[in-house]
mmCIF file of C-alpha atoms and ligand atoms in Angstrom:
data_model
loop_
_atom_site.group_PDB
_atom_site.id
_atom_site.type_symbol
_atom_site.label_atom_id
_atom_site.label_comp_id
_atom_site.label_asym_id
_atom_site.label_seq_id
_atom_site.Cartn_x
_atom_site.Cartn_y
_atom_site.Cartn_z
ATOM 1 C CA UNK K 1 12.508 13.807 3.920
ATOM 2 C CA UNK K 2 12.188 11.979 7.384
ATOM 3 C CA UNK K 3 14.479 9.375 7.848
ATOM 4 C CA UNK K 4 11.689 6.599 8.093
ATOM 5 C CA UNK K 5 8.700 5.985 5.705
ATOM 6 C CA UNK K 6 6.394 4.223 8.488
ATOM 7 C CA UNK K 7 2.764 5.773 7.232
ATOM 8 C CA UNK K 8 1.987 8.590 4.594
ATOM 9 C CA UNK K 9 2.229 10.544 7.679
ATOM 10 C CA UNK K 10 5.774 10.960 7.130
ATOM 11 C CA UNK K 11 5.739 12.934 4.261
ATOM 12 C CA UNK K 12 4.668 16.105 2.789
ATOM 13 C CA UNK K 13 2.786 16.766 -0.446
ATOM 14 C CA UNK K 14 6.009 18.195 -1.939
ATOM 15 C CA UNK K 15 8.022 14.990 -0.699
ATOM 16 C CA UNK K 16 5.172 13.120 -2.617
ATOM 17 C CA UNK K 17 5.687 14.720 -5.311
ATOM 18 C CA UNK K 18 9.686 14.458 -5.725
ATOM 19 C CA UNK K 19 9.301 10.079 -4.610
ATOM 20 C CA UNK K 20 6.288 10.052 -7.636
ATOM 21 C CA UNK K 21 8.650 11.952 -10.089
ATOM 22 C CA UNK K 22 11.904 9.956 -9.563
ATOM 23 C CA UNK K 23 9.508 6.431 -9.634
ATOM 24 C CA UNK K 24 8.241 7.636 -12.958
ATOM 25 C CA UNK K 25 12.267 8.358 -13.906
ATOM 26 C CA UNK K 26 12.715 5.103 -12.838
ATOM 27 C CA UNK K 27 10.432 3.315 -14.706
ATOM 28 C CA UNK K 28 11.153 4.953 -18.164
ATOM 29 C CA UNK K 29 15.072 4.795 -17.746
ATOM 30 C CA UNK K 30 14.644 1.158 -16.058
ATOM 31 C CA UNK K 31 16.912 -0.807 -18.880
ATOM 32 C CA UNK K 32 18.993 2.094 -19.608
ATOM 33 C CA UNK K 33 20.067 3.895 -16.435
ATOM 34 C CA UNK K 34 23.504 3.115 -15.330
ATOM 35 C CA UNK K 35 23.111 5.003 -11.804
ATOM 36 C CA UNK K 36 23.636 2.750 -8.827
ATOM 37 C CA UNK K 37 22.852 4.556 -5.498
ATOM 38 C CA UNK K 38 22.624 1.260 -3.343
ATOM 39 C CA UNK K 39 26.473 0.483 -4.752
ATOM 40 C CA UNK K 40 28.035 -1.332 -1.559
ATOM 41 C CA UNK K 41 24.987 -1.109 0.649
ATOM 42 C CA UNK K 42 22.878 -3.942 2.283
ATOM 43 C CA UNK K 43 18.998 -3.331 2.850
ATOM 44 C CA UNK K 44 17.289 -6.333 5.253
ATOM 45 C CA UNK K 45 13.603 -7.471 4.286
ATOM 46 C CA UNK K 46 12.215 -8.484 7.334
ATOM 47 C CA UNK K 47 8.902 -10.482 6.609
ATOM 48 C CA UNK K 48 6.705 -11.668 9.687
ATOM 49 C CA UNK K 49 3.648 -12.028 6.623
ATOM 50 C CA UNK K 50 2.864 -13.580 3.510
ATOM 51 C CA UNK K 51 4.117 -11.513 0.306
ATOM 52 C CA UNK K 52 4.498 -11.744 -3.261
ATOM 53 C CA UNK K 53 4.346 -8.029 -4.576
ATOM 54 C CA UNK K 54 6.052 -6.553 -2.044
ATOM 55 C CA UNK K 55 8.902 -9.235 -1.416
ATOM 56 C CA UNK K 56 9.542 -9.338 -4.986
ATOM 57 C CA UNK K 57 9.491 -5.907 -6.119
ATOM 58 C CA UNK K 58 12.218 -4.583 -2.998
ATOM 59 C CA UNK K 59 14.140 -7.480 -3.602
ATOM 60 C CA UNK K 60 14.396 -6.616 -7.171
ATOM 61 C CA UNK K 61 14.297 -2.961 -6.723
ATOM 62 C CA UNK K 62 17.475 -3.698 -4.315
ATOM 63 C CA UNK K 63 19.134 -5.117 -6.798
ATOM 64 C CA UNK K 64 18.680 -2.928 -9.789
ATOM 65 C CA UNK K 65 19.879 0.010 -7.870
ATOM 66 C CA UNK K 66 23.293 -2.113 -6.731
ATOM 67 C CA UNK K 67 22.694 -3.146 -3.766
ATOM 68 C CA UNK K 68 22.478 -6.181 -1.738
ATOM 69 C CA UNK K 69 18.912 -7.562 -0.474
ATOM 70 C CA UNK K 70 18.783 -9.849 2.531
ATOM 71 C CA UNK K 71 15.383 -11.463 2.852
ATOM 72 C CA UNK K 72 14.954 -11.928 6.403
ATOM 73 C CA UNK K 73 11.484 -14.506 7.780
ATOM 74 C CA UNK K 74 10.564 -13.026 10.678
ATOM 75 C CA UNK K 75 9.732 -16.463 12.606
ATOM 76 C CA UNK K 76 13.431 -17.652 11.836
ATOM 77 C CA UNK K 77 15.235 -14.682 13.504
ATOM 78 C CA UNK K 78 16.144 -14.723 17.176
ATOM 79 C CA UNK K 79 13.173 -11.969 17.514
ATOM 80 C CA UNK K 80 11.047 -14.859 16.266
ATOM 81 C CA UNK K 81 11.686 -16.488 19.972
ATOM 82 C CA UNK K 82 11.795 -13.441 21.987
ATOM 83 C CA UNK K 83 14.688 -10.938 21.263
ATOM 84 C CA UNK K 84 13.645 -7.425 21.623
ATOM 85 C CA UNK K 85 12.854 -4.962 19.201
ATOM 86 C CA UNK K 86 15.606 -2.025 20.260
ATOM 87 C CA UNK K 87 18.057 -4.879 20.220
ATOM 88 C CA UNK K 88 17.295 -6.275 17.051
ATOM 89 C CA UNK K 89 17.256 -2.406 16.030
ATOM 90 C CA UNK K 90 20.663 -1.987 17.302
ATOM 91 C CA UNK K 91 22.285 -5.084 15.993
ATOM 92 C CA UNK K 92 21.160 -4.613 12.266
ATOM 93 C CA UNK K 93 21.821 -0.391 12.442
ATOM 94 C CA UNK K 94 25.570 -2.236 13.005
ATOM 95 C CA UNK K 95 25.394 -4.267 9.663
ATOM 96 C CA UNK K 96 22.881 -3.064 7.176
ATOM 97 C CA UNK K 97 22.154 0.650 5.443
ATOM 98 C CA UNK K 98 18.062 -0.247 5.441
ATOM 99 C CA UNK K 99 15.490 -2.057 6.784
ATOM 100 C CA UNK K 100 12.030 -2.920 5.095
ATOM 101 C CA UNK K 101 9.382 -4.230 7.140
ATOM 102 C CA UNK K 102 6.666 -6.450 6.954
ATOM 103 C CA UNK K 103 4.874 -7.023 10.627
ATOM 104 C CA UNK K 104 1.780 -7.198 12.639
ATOM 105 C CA UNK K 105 2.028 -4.447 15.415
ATOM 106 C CA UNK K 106 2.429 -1.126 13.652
ATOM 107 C CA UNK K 107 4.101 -0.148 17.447
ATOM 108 C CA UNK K 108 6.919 -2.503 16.784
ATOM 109 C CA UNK K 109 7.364 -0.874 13.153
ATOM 110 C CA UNK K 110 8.035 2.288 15.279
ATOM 111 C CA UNK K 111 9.927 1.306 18.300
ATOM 112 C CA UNK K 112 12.276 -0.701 15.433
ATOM 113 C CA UNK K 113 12.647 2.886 13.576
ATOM 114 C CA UNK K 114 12.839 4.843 17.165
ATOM 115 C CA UNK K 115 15.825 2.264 17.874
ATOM 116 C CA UNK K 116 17.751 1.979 14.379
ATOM 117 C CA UNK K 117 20.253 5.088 13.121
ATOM 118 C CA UNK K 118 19.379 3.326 9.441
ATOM 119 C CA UNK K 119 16.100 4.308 7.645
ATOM 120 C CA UNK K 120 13.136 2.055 8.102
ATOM 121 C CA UNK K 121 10.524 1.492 5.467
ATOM 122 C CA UNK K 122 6.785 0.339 6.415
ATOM 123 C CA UNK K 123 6.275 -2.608 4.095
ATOM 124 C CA UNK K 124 2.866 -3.332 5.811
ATOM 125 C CA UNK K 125 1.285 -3.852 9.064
ATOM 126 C CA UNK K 126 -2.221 -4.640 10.708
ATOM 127 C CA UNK K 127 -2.730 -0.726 10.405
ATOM 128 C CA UNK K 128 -0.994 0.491 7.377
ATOM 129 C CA UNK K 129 0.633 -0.293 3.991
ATOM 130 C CA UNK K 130 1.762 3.416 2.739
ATOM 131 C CA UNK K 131 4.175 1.250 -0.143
ATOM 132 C CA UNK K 132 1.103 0.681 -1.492
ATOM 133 C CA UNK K 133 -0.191 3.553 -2.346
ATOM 134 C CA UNK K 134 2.859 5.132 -3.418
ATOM 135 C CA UNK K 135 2.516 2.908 -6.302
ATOM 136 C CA UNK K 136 -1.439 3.516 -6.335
ATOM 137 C CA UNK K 137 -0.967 7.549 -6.628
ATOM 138 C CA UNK K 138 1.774 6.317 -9.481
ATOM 139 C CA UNK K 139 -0.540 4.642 -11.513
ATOM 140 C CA UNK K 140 -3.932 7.231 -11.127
ATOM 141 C CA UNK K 141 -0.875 9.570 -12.209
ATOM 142 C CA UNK K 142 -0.460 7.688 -15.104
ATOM 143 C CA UNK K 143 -4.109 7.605 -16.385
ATOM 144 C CA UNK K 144 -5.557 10.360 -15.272
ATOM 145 C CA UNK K 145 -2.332 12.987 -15.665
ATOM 146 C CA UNK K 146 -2.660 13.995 -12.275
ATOM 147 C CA UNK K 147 -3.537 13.053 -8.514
ATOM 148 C CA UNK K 148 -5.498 15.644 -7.040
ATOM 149 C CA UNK K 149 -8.973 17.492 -6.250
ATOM 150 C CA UNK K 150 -10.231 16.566 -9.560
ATOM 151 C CA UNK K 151 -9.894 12.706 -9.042
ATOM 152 C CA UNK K 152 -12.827 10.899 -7.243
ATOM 153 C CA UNK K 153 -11.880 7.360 -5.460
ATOM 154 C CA UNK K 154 -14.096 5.061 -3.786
ATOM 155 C CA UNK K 155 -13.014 2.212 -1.284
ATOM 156 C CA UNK K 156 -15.114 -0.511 -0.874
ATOM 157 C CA UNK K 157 -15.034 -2.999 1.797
ATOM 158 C CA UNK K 158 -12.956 -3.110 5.249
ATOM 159 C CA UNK K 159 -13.005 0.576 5.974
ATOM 160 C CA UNK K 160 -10.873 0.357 8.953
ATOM 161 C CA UNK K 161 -8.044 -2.147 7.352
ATOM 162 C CA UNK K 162 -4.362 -1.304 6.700
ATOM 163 C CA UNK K 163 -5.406 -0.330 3.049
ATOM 164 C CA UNK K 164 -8.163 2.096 4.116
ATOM 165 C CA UNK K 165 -6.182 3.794 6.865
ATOM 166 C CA UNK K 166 -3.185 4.531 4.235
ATOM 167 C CA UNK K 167 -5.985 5.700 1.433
ATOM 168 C CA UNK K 168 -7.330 8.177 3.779
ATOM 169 C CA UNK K 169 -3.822 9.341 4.909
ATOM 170 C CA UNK K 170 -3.167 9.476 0.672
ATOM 171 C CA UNK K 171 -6.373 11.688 0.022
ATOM 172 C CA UNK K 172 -5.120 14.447 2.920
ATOM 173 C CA UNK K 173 -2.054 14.252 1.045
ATOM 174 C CA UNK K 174 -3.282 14.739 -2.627
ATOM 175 C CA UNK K 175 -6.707 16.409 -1.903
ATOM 176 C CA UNK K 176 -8.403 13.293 -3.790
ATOM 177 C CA UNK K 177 -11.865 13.335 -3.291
ATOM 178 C CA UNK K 178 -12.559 9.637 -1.153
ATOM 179 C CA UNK K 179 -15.299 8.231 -0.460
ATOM 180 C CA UNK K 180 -15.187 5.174 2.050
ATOM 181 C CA UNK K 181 -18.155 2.408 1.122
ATOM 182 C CA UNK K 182 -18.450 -0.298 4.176
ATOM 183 C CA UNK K 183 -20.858 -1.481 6.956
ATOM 184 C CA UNK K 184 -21.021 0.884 9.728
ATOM 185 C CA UNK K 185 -19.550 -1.961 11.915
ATOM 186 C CA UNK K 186 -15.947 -1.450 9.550
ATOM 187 C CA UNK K 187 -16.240 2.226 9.597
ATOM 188 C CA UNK K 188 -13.156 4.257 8.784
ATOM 189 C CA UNK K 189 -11.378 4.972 12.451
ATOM 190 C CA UNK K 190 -12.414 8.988 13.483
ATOM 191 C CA UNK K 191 -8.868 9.444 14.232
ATOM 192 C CA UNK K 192 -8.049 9.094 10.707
ATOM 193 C CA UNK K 193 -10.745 10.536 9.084
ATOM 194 C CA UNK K 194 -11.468 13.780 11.018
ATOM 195 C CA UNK K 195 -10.433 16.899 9.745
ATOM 196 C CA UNK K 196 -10.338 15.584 6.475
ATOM 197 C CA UNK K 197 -13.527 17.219 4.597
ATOM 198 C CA UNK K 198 -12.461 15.536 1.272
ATOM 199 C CA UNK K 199 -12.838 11.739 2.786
ATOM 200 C CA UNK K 200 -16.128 10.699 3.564
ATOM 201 C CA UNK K 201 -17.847 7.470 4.630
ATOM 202 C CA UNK K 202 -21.354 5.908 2.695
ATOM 203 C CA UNK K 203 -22.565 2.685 3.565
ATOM 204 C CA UNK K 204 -25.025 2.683 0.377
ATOM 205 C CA UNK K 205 -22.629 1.166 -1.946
ATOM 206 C CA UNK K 206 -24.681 2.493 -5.296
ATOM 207 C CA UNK K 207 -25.005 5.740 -2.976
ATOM 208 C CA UNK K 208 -21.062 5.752 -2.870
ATOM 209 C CA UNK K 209 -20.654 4.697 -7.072
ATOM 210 C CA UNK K 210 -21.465 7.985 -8.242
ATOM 211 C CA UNK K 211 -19.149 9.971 -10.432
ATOM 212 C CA UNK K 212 -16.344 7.720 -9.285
ATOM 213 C CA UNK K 213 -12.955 7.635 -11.739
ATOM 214 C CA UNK K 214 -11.493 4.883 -9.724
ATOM 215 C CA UNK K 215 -13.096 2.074 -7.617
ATOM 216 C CA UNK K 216 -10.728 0.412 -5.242
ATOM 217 C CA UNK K 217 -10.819 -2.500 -3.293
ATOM 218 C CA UNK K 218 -8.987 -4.748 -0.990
ATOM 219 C CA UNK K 219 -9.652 -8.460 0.877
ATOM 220 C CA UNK K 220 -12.559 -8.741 3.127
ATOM 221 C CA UNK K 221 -9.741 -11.160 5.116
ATOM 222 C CA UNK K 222 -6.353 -9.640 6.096
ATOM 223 C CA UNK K 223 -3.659 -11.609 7.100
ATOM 224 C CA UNK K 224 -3.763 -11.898 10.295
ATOM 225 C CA UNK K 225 -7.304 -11.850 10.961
ATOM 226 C CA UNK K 226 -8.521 -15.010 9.223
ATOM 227 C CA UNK K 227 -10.055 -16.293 12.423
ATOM 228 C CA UNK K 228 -13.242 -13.028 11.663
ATOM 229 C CA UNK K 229 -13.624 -14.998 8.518
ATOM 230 C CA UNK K 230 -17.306 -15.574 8.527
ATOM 231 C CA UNK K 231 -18.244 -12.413 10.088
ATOM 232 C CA UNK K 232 -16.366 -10.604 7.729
ATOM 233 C CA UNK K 233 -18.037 -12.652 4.409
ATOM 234 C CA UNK K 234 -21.119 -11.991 5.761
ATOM 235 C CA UNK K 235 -21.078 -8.514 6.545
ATOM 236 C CA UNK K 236 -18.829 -7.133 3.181
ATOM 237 C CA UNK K 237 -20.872 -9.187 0.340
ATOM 238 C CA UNK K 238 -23.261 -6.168 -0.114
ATOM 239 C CA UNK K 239 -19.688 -4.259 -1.261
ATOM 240 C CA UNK K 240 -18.519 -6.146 -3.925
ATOM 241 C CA UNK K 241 -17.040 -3.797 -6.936
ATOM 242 C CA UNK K 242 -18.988 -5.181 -10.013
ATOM 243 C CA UNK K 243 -20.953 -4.336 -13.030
ATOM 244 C CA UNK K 244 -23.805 -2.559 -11.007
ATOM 245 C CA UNK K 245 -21.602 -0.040 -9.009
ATOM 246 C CA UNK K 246 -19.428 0.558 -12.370
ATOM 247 C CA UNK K 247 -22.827 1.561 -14.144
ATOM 248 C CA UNK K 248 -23.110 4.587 -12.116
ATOM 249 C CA UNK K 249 -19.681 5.832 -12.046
ATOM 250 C CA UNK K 250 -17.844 7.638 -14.559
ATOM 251 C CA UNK K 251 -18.028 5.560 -17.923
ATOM 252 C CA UNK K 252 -14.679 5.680 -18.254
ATOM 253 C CA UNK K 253 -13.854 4.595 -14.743
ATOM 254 C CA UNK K 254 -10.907 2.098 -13.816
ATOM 255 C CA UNK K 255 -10.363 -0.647 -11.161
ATOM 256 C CA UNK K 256 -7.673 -0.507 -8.925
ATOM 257 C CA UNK K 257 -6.632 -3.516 -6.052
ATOM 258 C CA UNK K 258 -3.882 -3.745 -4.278
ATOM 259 C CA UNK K 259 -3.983 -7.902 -4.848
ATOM 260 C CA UNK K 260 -3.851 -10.551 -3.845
ATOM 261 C CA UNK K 261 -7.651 -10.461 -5.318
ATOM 262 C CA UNK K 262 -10.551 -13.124 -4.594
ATOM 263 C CA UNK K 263 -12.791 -13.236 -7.754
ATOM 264 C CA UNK K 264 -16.834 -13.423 -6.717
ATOM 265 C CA UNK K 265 -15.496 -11.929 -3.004
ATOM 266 C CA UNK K 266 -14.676 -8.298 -2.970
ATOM 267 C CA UNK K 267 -14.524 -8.129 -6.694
ATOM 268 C CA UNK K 268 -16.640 -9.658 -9.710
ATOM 269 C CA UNK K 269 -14.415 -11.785 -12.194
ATOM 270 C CA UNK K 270 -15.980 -9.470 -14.967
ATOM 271 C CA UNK K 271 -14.469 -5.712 -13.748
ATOM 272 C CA UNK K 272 -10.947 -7.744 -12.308
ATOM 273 C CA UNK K 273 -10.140 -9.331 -15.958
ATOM 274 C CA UNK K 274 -11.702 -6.215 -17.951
ATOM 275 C CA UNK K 275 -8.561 -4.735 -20.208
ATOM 276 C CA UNK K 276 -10.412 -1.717 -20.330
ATOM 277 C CA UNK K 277 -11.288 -0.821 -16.602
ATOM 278 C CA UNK K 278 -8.804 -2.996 -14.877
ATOM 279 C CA UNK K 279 -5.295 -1.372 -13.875
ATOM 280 C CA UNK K 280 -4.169 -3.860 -11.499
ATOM 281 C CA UNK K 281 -0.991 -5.508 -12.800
ATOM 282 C CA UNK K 282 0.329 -1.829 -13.947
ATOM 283 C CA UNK K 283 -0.507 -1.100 -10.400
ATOM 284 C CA UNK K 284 1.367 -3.918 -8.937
ATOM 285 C CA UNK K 285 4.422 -3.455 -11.548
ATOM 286 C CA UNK K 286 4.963 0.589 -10.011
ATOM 287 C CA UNK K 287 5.129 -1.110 -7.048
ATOM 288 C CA UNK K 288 8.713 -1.744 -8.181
ATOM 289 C CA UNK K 289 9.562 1.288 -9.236
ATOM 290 C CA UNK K 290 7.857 3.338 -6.491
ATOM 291 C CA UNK K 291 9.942 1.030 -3.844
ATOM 292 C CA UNK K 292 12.943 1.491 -5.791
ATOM 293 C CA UNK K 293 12.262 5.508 -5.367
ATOM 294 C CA UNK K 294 11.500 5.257 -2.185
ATOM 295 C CA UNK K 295 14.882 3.718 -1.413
ATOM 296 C CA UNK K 296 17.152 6.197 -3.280
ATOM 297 C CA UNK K 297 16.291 8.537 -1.471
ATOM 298 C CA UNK K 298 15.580 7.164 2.156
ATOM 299 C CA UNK K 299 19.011 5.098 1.843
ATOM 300 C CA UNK K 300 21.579 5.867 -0.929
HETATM 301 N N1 CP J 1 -0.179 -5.749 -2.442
HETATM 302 C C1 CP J 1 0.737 -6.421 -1.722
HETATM 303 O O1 CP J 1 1.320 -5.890 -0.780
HETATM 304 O O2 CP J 1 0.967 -7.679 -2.169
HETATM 305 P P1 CP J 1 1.824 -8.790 -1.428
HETATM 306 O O3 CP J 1 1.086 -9.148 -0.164
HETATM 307 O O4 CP J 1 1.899 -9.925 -2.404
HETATM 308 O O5 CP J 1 3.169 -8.242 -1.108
HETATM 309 N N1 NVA J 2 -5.329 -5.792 3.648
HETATM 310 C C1 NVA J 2 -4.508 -6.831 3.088
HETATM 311 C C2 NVA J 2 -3.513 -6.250 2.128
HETATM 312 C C3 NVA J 2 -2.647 -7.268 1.430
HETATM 313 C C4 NVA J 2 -1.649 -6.634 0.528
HETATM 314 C C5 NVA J 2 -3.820 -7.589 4.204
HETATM 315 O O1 NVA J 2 -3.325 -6.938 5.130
HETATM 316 O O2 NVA J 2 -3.771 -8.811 4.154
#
């Protein structure tokens, strides 16, 4: 594996395969495991964003592997008030054995990687959260025995957000059929999407609904970009997951959201609290145990 884990990019389908097999290890040896392979080491959490998911599970996945997580707020470190990114890089490379990172500019994700000699993890930016859907690929593992060809995902909502960007990069991996549902305005980014003939874009969300296993969707309002707020209500309330679009998928289909979630926004209160189509809190529990993963074998 590369040493960094910046965007799905950075690994191949094999690699995938090896991170998704040791998370499942993981999670069924959680409370009985007595391997340690952060013993002694010190992995920083640098968070310039809101989290709850993501802060939690690495500090917690930090700690059940034995080492020590520093949670680091962005705004209160001296590259809060202007210290560069290569020297920050430097400095930490001289204390710490990892670096998670939760930013705005996906450049200064990479320049901070390009700079450190310790591994840096992508813990979400303005273009891409790949932790994400490491845990995502987890969990339609889980149900469906398998992520591949014979899986169909849909994406409704901000098709050129952080979470679409690291789906599309997910179905080159895997070979998941994808389709992308938003307003032409929110398109999925060509650069992405070209060259992918499995990923697709259909701004008729019923149109997109068919013979879908999982429906995904994110916030119409990433952090970050809260002052598009009414534009973005306006434009992404004709892609709302709900009854109607599950009524032409697969019956059995599921629900999948990265959360936070806003009930009667991108998603009806019905399909979010449904036991039966609704996967999201296994989803946001394998985050845990795909970070955990992730780090044993980016920085034991
Ligand atoms: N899904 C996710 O990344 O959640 P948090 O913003 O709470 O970390
Ligand atoms: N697209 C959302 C994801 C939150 C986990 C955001 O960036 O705010």
């Amino acid at each position: 594996m590369k040493k960094d884990f910046l965007t799905l990019r950075d690994i191949t389908r094999d690699d995938l395969e090896v991170i998704l097999d040791l998370a499942a290890k993981l999670k069924r040896d959680r409370y009985t495991t007595t391997e340690k392979p952060l013993l002694g080491k010190s992995i920083g959490l640098i968070f310039a964003k809101s989290s709850t998911r993501t802060r939690v599970s690495f500090e917690v996945g930090v700690h059940e592997l034995g080492g020590y997580p520093l949670y680091l707020d962005q705004s209160k470190m001296q590259m809060g008030r202007g210290e560069t990114v290569p020297d920050t890089a430097h400095v930490l490379s001289r204390f710490l054995h990892g670096i998670v990172i939760r930013t705005f500019a996906h450049s200064d994700v990479e320049e901070l990687a390009r700079c450190a000699s310790i591994p840096v993890i992508n813990a979400l930016t303005d273009e891409y959260h790949p932790c994400q859907l490491i845990a995502d690929m987890l969990t339609i593992r889980e149900h469906s025995g398998r992520c591949d060809s014979s899986v169909k995902l849909a994406f409704y909502g901000d098709g050129r957000s952080n979470m679409a960007n690291s789906m599309i990069l997910a179905a080159r991996l895997t070979g998941m059929e994808l389709v992308i549902s938003s307003p032409e305005e929110e398109a999925p980014r060509a650069d992405i999407i070209q060259g992918a003939p499995n990923v697709s874009w259909e701004p008729d969300p019923v149109k997109a609904a068919k013979d879908v296993d999982y429906f995904y969707t994110d916030v119409w309002v990433s952090m970050g970009f809260e002052e598009e707020r009414a534009r973005r209500m306006k434009i992404f309330t004709p892609y709302q997951v709900n009854e109607k679009l599950f009524a032409v998928a697969h019956k059995d289909a599921k629900f999948l959201h990265c959360l936070p979630a806003h009930r009667g926004e991108e998603v009806s209160a019905g399909i979010m609290d449904d036991p039966e189509r609704s996967l999201v809190f296994d989803e946001a529990e394998n985050r845990l145990h795909a970070h955990k993963a992730l780090m044993s074998l980016l920085m034991k």
